[in-house]
Amino acid sequence: MKAIVQTGPKSVEIQERERPTVAADEVLVKVHTAGLCGSDAHAYKYDGGYEWIPIPRIMGHEYSGEVAAVGDDVEGFAEGDNVIEEPIHDCGHCFQCKNGQPNVCQNFSITGMHRDGAYAEYVAVAPEHIHAVPDGVPLRHAAITEPTSIATRAVLDQSVTTPGDNVLVEGPGPIGVLVAAVADSLGANVVVSGLDQDASYRLPLLDDLGISTVNAQSVDLGEVTERHTDGIGFDVVFDSTGHHSGIGTANDHVRKGGQVVVVGIPNDTSQVTLTSTVRGEIDINTSYGSTWTNFEQALRLMERGEIAVEEILDTSYSVDDPSAAFEAFLASETCKPVFQFS
């Protein structure tokens, strides 16, 4: 089978690999569409914190596909079913798992990193990690269920966002775009901030979705906050930048008594002055990964047409030239490129 294999830092190539054999307790999935996300880009660069990934490795963890074979001991799935995988597998027995917090499992493993992933024509997976895709969700849309589930957790579980709230989302990467889309689906008044590098593709994408944007390098974000919130400040600010300055900027533009939710993982340490945070009784929360429920929420939002998936997906990149997609993503020339295997 055809597979996209990482062979070194910034080195990916197409290889022919053996189709996975399906064990009695596994399901074989024929991959339809697989997405590229920020963690894939970090792995591609072999950034700090990703050097533990064994190379060569078939990459990819966001995907959708069709069940091609079912192990003898598997119940609940049949050949031909449309499915997606929860790619972060929890252990089920650590304190966090038993405490209802599997998204922060102590012993998690990730498809495409700890084991070969879904940038391939077939992948074998245990059924407990699979969700059925509703009939109303096309497979190419279902491929971004995992990042959408991260957004549903951030907005629906970890934030206090309600209809009519003024919301700022910092960073128009894939997670930022999806956080904005989920918050918008609630009826919040959403603004997404980006930088010069986002002005050619990512901010216009959001504009086309009807979500307000600002280039914070060419327009004073403070003036936008003043105008958009009548000088009060944003009710909720989501930091999805993955940059160490994001939380400080969020703190500057959230209202007193408001909330900051950090979704992106800061790329470096930083010093944040918390005097105004304490005096303003600002709630700082974090959001990491997602749960089974968040995956189901993501699928239902897509089924209802609440997420403009067709506009967010970029299908212009070929499986046969994967480097082009990675380089374009790193240059902010695209937002959510996907590889189509079927």
Coordinates of C-alpha atoms in Angstrom, one line a residue:
M1 CA 0.0 0.0 0.0
K2 CA 1.0 3.6 -0.5
A3 CA 2.1 5.5 2.6
I4 CA 3.6 8.9 3.5
V5 CA 6.7 8.1 5.7
Q6 CA 8.8 10.5 7.6
T7 CA 12.5 9.6 7.1
G8 CA 14.1 12.5 8.9
P9 CA 13.8 16.2 9.9
K10 CA 11.8 17.9 7.1
S11 CA 12.0 14.7 5.1
V12 CA 8.9 12.8 4.0
E13 CA 8.6 10.4 1.1
I14 CA 6.1 8.0 -0.5
Q15 CA 6.9 4.4 0.2
E16 CA 5.2 1.1 -0.5
R17 CA 4.4 -0.7 2.7
E18 CA 2.6 -4.0 3.5
R19 CA -1.1 -3.6 4.3
P20 CA -1.6 -4.1 8.1
T21 CA -3.0 -7.4 9.1
V22 CA -6.1 -7.2 11.2
A23 CA -6.0 -9.0 14.6
A24 CA -9.1 -10.7 16.1
D25 CA -9.7 -7.6 18.2
E26 CA -9.0 -5.0 15.5
V27 CA -10.7 -3.3 12.6
L28 CA -9.0 -2.6 9.3
V29 CA -9.9 0.9 7.9
K30 CA -9.4 1.9 4.3
V31 CA -8.3 5.6 4.7
H32 CA -10.4 8.1 2.7
T33 CA -9.0 11.5 3.8
A34 CA -6.3 12.5 6.3
G35 CA -5.6 15.9 7.7
L36 CA -2.4 17.8 8.5
C37 CA -2.2 19.7 11.7
G38 CA 0.2 21.7 13.9
S39 CA 1.5 18.7 15.7
D40 CA 2.2 16.9 12.4
A41 CA 4.2 20.0 11.3
H42 CA 6.2 20.0 14.6
A43 CA 6.9 16.3 14.0
Y44 CA 7.9 17.0 10.4
K45 CA 10.4 19.5 11.6
Y46 CA 11.5 17.2 14.4
D47 CA 11.1 20.1 16.8
G48 CA 12.0 19.9 20.5
G49 CA 9.6 17.6 22.3
Y50 CA 9.1 15.5 19.2
E51 CA 12.5 13.9 18.9
W52 CA 11.3 10.7 20.6
I53 CA 9.2 9.7 17.6
P54 CA 10.8 6.7 16.0
I55 CA 11.9 7.3 12.4
P56 CA 11.0 6.0 9.9
R57 CA 7.3 6.5 10.8
I58 CA 4.1 6.6 8.8
M59 CA 2.6 9.9 10.0
G60 CA -1.0 11.0 10.4
H61 CA -3.6 10.9 13.1
E62 CA -6.6 12.9 11.8
Y63 CA -8.5 10.8 9.3
S64 CA -11.7 9.2 8.1
G65 CA -12.3 6.0 6.3
E66 CA -14.4 2.9 5.6
V67 CA -14.2 -0.4 7.5
A68 CA -12.5 -2.9 5.2
A69 CA -12.3 -5.9 7.5
V70 CA -13.4 -6.8 11.0
G71 CA -11.6 -9.1 13.4
D72 CA -13.4 -12.2 14.6
D73 CA -13.8 -10.8 18.2
V74 CA -15.1 -7.4 17.2
E75 CA -18.8 -6.4 17.6
G76 CA -20.6 -3.2 16.7
F77 CA -18.8 -2.5 13.4
A78 CA -19.2 -4.1 10.0
E79 CA -17.5 -3.9 6.6
G80 CA -18.5 -0.7 4.8
D81 CA -19.1 1.4 7.9
N82 CA -17.8 5.0 7.8
V83 CA -15.6 5.7 10.8
I84 CA -13.1 8.0 12.4
E85 CA -10.5 7.2 15.1
E86 CA -9.7 8.9 18.4
P87 CA -6.0 8.9 17.8
I88 CA -4.9 9.7 21.4
H89 CA -5.3 6.4 23.2
D90 CA -5.7 6.5 27.0
C91 CA -4.5 3.6 29.2
G92 CA -7.8 3.3 31.1
H93 CA -6.1 2.5 34.4
C94 CA -4.1 5.5 35.6
F95 CA -5.6 8.0 38.2
Q96 CA -6.7 10.5 35.5
C97 CA -8.5 7.8 33.5
K98 CA -10.3 6.5 36.5
N99 CA -11.1 10.1 37.5
G100 CA -12.9 10.8 34.3
Q101 CA -10.0 12.7 32.7
P102 CA -8.7 10.4 30.0
N103 CA -7.6 13.4 27.8
V104 CA -4.7 13.9 30.3
C105 CA -3.9 10.2 30.7
Q106 CA -0.4 9.6 32.2
N107 CA 0.3 6.8 29.7
F108 CA -1.3 8.0 26.5
S109 CA -0.1 7.0 23.0
I110 CA -0.8 8.7 19.7
T111 CA -1.4 7.2 16.3
G112 CA 1.2 8.4 13.8
M113 CA 3.7 9.0 16.5
H114 CA 3.9 6.2 19.0
R115 CA 2.8 3.8 16.2
D116 CA 2.3 4.0 12.4
G117 CA -0.5 6.3 11.4
A118 CA -3.1 7.1 8.9
Y119 CA -1.1 8.7 6.0
A120 CA -1.6 5.4 4.3
E121 CA -4.2 3.5 2.4
Y122 CA -5.0 1.3 5.3
V123 CA -4.7 1.4 9.1
A124 CA -5.6 -1.2 11.8
V125 CA -7.2 0.1 15.0
A126 CA -9.0 -1.3 18.0
P127 CA -12.7 -0.7 17.9
E128 CA -12.9 1.1 21.3
H129 CA -11.1 4.0 19.6
I130 CA -13.5 4.3 16.7
H131 CA -16.6 6.5 16.2
A132 CA -19.3 5.8 13.6
V133 CA -19.7 8.7 11.2
P134 CA -23.3 9.9 10.8
D135 CA -24.8 9.5 7.3
G136 CA -25.1 13.3 6.9
V137 CA -21.3 13.8 7.2
P138 CA -19.2 13.2 4.1
L139 CA -16.0 11.3 4.8
R140 CA -13.8 14.1 3.6
H141 CA -15.5 16.3 6.2
A142 CA -15.2 13.7 9.0
A143 CA -11.4 13.7 8.5
I144 CA -11.2 16.8 10.7
T145 CA -13.3 15.4 13.6
E146 CA -10.3 15.2 15.8
P147 CA -9.3 18.9 15.7
T148 CA -13.0 19.9 15.8
S149 CA -13.3 17.8 19.0
I150 CA -10.4 19.9 20.5
A151 CA -12.4 23.0 19.6
T152 CA -15.6 21.6 21.1
R153 CA -13.8 20.8 24.4
A154 CA -12.2 24.3 24.5
V155 CA -15.5 26.1 23.9
L156 CA -18.2 23.9 25.3
D157 CA -16.4 22.3 28.3
Q158 CA -13.5 24.6 29.3
S159 CA -14.9 28.0 28.6
V160 CA -17.9 29.9 29.9
T161 CA -18.9 31.2 26.4
T162 CA -22.6 31.8 25.9
P163 CA -24.7 33.3 23.1
G164 CA -24.0 37.0 22.7
D165 CA -20.6 37.0 24.4
N166 CA -17.8 38.9 22.8
V167 CA -15.0 36.4 22.1
L168 CA -11.5 36.9 20.8
V169 CA -9.6 34.0 19.3
E170 CA -5.8 34.6 19.0
G171 CA -4.2 32.7 16.2
P172 CA -6.0 31.6 12.9
G173 CA -4.3 28.2 12.7
P174 CA -6.5 25.1 12.3
I175 CA -7.5 25.0 16.0
G176 CA -8.1 28.7 16.1
V177 CA -10.3 28.6 13.1
L178 CA -12.3 25.7 14.5
V179 CA -12.6 27.3 18.0
A180 CA -13.9 30.4 16.2
A181 CA -16.4 28.3 14.2
V182 CA -17.7 26.5 17.4
A183 CA -18.0 29.7 19.3
D184 CA -19.8 31.3 16.3
S185 CA -22.2 28.4 16.2
L186 CA -23.2 29.2 19.8
G187 CA -24.1 32.8 18.8
A188 CA -21.0 34.5 20.2
N189 CA -19.6 37.6 18.6
V190 CA -16.3 36.3 17.5
V191 CA -13.1 38.2 16.4
V192 CA -10.0 36.3 15.3
S193 CA -6.6 38.0 15.4
G194 CA -3.6 37.0 13.3
L195 CA -0.3 38.4 12.0
D196 CA 1.1 39.5 8.6
Q197 CA 1.8 35.9 7.7
D198 CA -1.9 35.1 8.1
A199 CA -3.1 37.9 5.9
S200 CA -2.9 36.1 2.5
Y201 CA -4.9 32.9 3.3
R202 CA -6.0 32.3 6.9
L203 CA -7.6 35.6 7.8
P204 CA -9.4 35.9 4.4
L205 CA -10.7 32.3 5.0
L206 CA -12.4 33.5 8.2
D207 CA -13.7 36.6 6.5
D208 CA -15.4 34.4 3.9
L209 CA -16.9 32.4 6.8
G210 CA -18.5 35.6 8.1
I211 CA -16.2 35.8 11.2
S212 CA -14.5 39.1 11.9
T213 CA -10.7 39.2 11.8
V214 CA -7.9 41.6 12.5
N215 CA -4.2 41.7 11.5
A216 CA -2.7 42.7 14.9
Q217 CA 0.5 43.8 13.1
S218 CA -1.2 46.4 11.0
V219 CA -4.1 47.3 13.3
D220 CA -4.0 48.2 17.0
L221 CA -5.7 45.3 18.7
G222 CA -6.5 47.6 21.6
E223 CA -8.6 49.8 19.3
V224 CA -10.4 46.8 18.0
T225 CA -11.2 45.7 21.6
E226 CA -12.4 49.2 22.4
R227 CA -14.6 49.4 19.4
H228 CA -16.0 45.8 19.5
T229 CA -16.7 45.6 23.2
D230 CA -17.6 49.3 23.9
G231 CA -14.4 49.5 25.9
I232 CA -15.3 46.7 28.3
G233 CA -13.0 44.0 27.0
F234 CA -13.7 40.6 25.6
D235 CA -15.8 38.2 27.8
V236 CA -13.6 35.2 26.7
V237 CA -10.3 35.1 25.0
F238 CA -8.9 31.8 23.5
D239 CA -5.2 31.7 23.0
S240 CA -4.5 29.3 20.2
T241 CA -1.3 30.8 19.0
G242 CA 1.1 28.3 20.5
H243 CA 3.4 31.3 21.2
H244 CA 4.6 32.4 24.6
S245 CA 3.3 35.9 24.2
G246 CA -0.3 34.8 23.6
I247 CA -1.4 34.6 27.2
G248 CA -0.1 38.1 27.9
T249 CA -1.9 39.5 25.0
A250 CA -5.1 37.7 26.0
N251 CA -4.7 39.1 29.5
D252 CA -4.5 42.6 28.0
H253 CA -7.8 42.3 26.1
V254 CA -10.1 40.3 28.3
R255 CA -12.5 42.2 30.5
K256 CA -12.4 42.3 34.3
G257 CA -14.2 39.2 35.5
G258 CA -13.7 37.5 32.1
Q259 CA -11.9 34.3 31.1
V260 CA -8.8 33.3 29.2
V261 CA -8.6 29.8 27.8
V262 CA -5.2 28.6 26.6
V263 CA -5.6 26.0 23.9
G264 CA -2.2 26.4 22.0
I265 CA 0.9 25.0 23.7
P266 CA 3.3 27.8 24.2
N267 CA 6.6 27.3 22.3
D268 CA 8.8 28.8 25.0
T269 CA 8.7 29.9 28.6
S270 CA 7.6 33.5 29.3
Q271 CA 7.0 35.8 32.2
V272 CA 3.4 37.0 32.7
T273 CA 2.6 39.7 35.1
L274 CA -0.5 38.6 37.0
T275 CA -1.2 41.8 39.0
S276 CA -4.0 43.0 36.7
T277 CA -5.2 39.4 36.4
V278 CA -5.7 39.1 40.1
R279 CA -7.2 42.6 40.5
G280 CA -9.5 42.0 37.6
E281 CA -10.5 38.5 38.9
I282 CA -9.7 37.1 35.5
D283 CA -10.1 33.3 35.2
I284 CA -7.3 31.6 33.4
N285 CA -8.1 28.1 32.2
T286 CA -6.5 25.6 29.8
S287 CA -7.8 23.0 27.4
Y288 CA -6.0 20.0 26.2
G289 CA -7.1 17.2 23.8
S290 CA -10.6 15.9 23.9
T291 CA -12.9 13.1 25.1
W292 CA -15.3 10.7 23.6
T293 CA -18.1 13.1 24.2
N294 CA -16.2 15.9 22.4
F295 CA -15.8 13.7 19.3
E296 CA -19.5 13.1 19.3
Q297 CA -20.2 16.8 19.7
A298 CA -17.9 17.5 16.7
L299 CA -19.7 15.0 14.5
R300 CA -23.1 16.4 15.5
L301 CA -22.1 19.9 14.7
M302 CA -20.8 18.9 11.3
E303 CA -24.0 16.9 10.7
R304 CA -26.1 20.0 11.4
G305 CA -23.9 22.1 9.1
E306 CA -22.7 24.3 11.9
I307 CA -19.1 24.0 10.8
A308 CA -18.2 25.2 7.3
V309 CA -16.0 22.2 6.7
E310 CA -16.0 22.4 2.9
E311 CA -14.5 25.9 3.0
I312 CA -12.0 25.1 5.8
L313 CA -10.6 22.0 4.0
D314 CA -7.8 22.5 1.4
T315 CA -7.8 19.5 -1.0
S316 CA -5.2 21.1 -3.4
Y317 CA -2.2 19.0 -2.1
S318 CA -1.4 15.6 -3.4
V319 CA -0.4 12.5 -1.6
D320 CA 2.4 12.1 -4.1
D321 CA 4.0 15.4 -3.0
P322 CA 3.5 15.6 0.8
S323 CA 6.4 18.0 1.4
A324 CA 4.5 20.7 -0.5
A325 CA 1.6 20.5 2.0
F326 CA 3.9 20.7 5.0
E327 CA 5.9 23.6 3.7
A328 CA 2.8 25.5 2.8
F329 CA 1.3 24.9 6.2
L330 CA 4.5 26.1 7.9
A331 CA 4.4 29.3 5.8
S332 CA 0.7 29.9 6.7
E333 CA -0.2 29.6 3.0
T334 CA -2.9 27.1 3.9
C335 CA -4.9 26.3 7.1
K336 CA -6.2 22.7 6.9
P337 CA -4.6 20.7 4.1
V338 CA -5.8 17.2 3.7
F339 CA -4.5 14.2 1.8
Q340 CA -7.1 12.2 -0.1
F341 CA -6.3 8.5 -0.4
S342 CA -9.7 7.4 -1.8

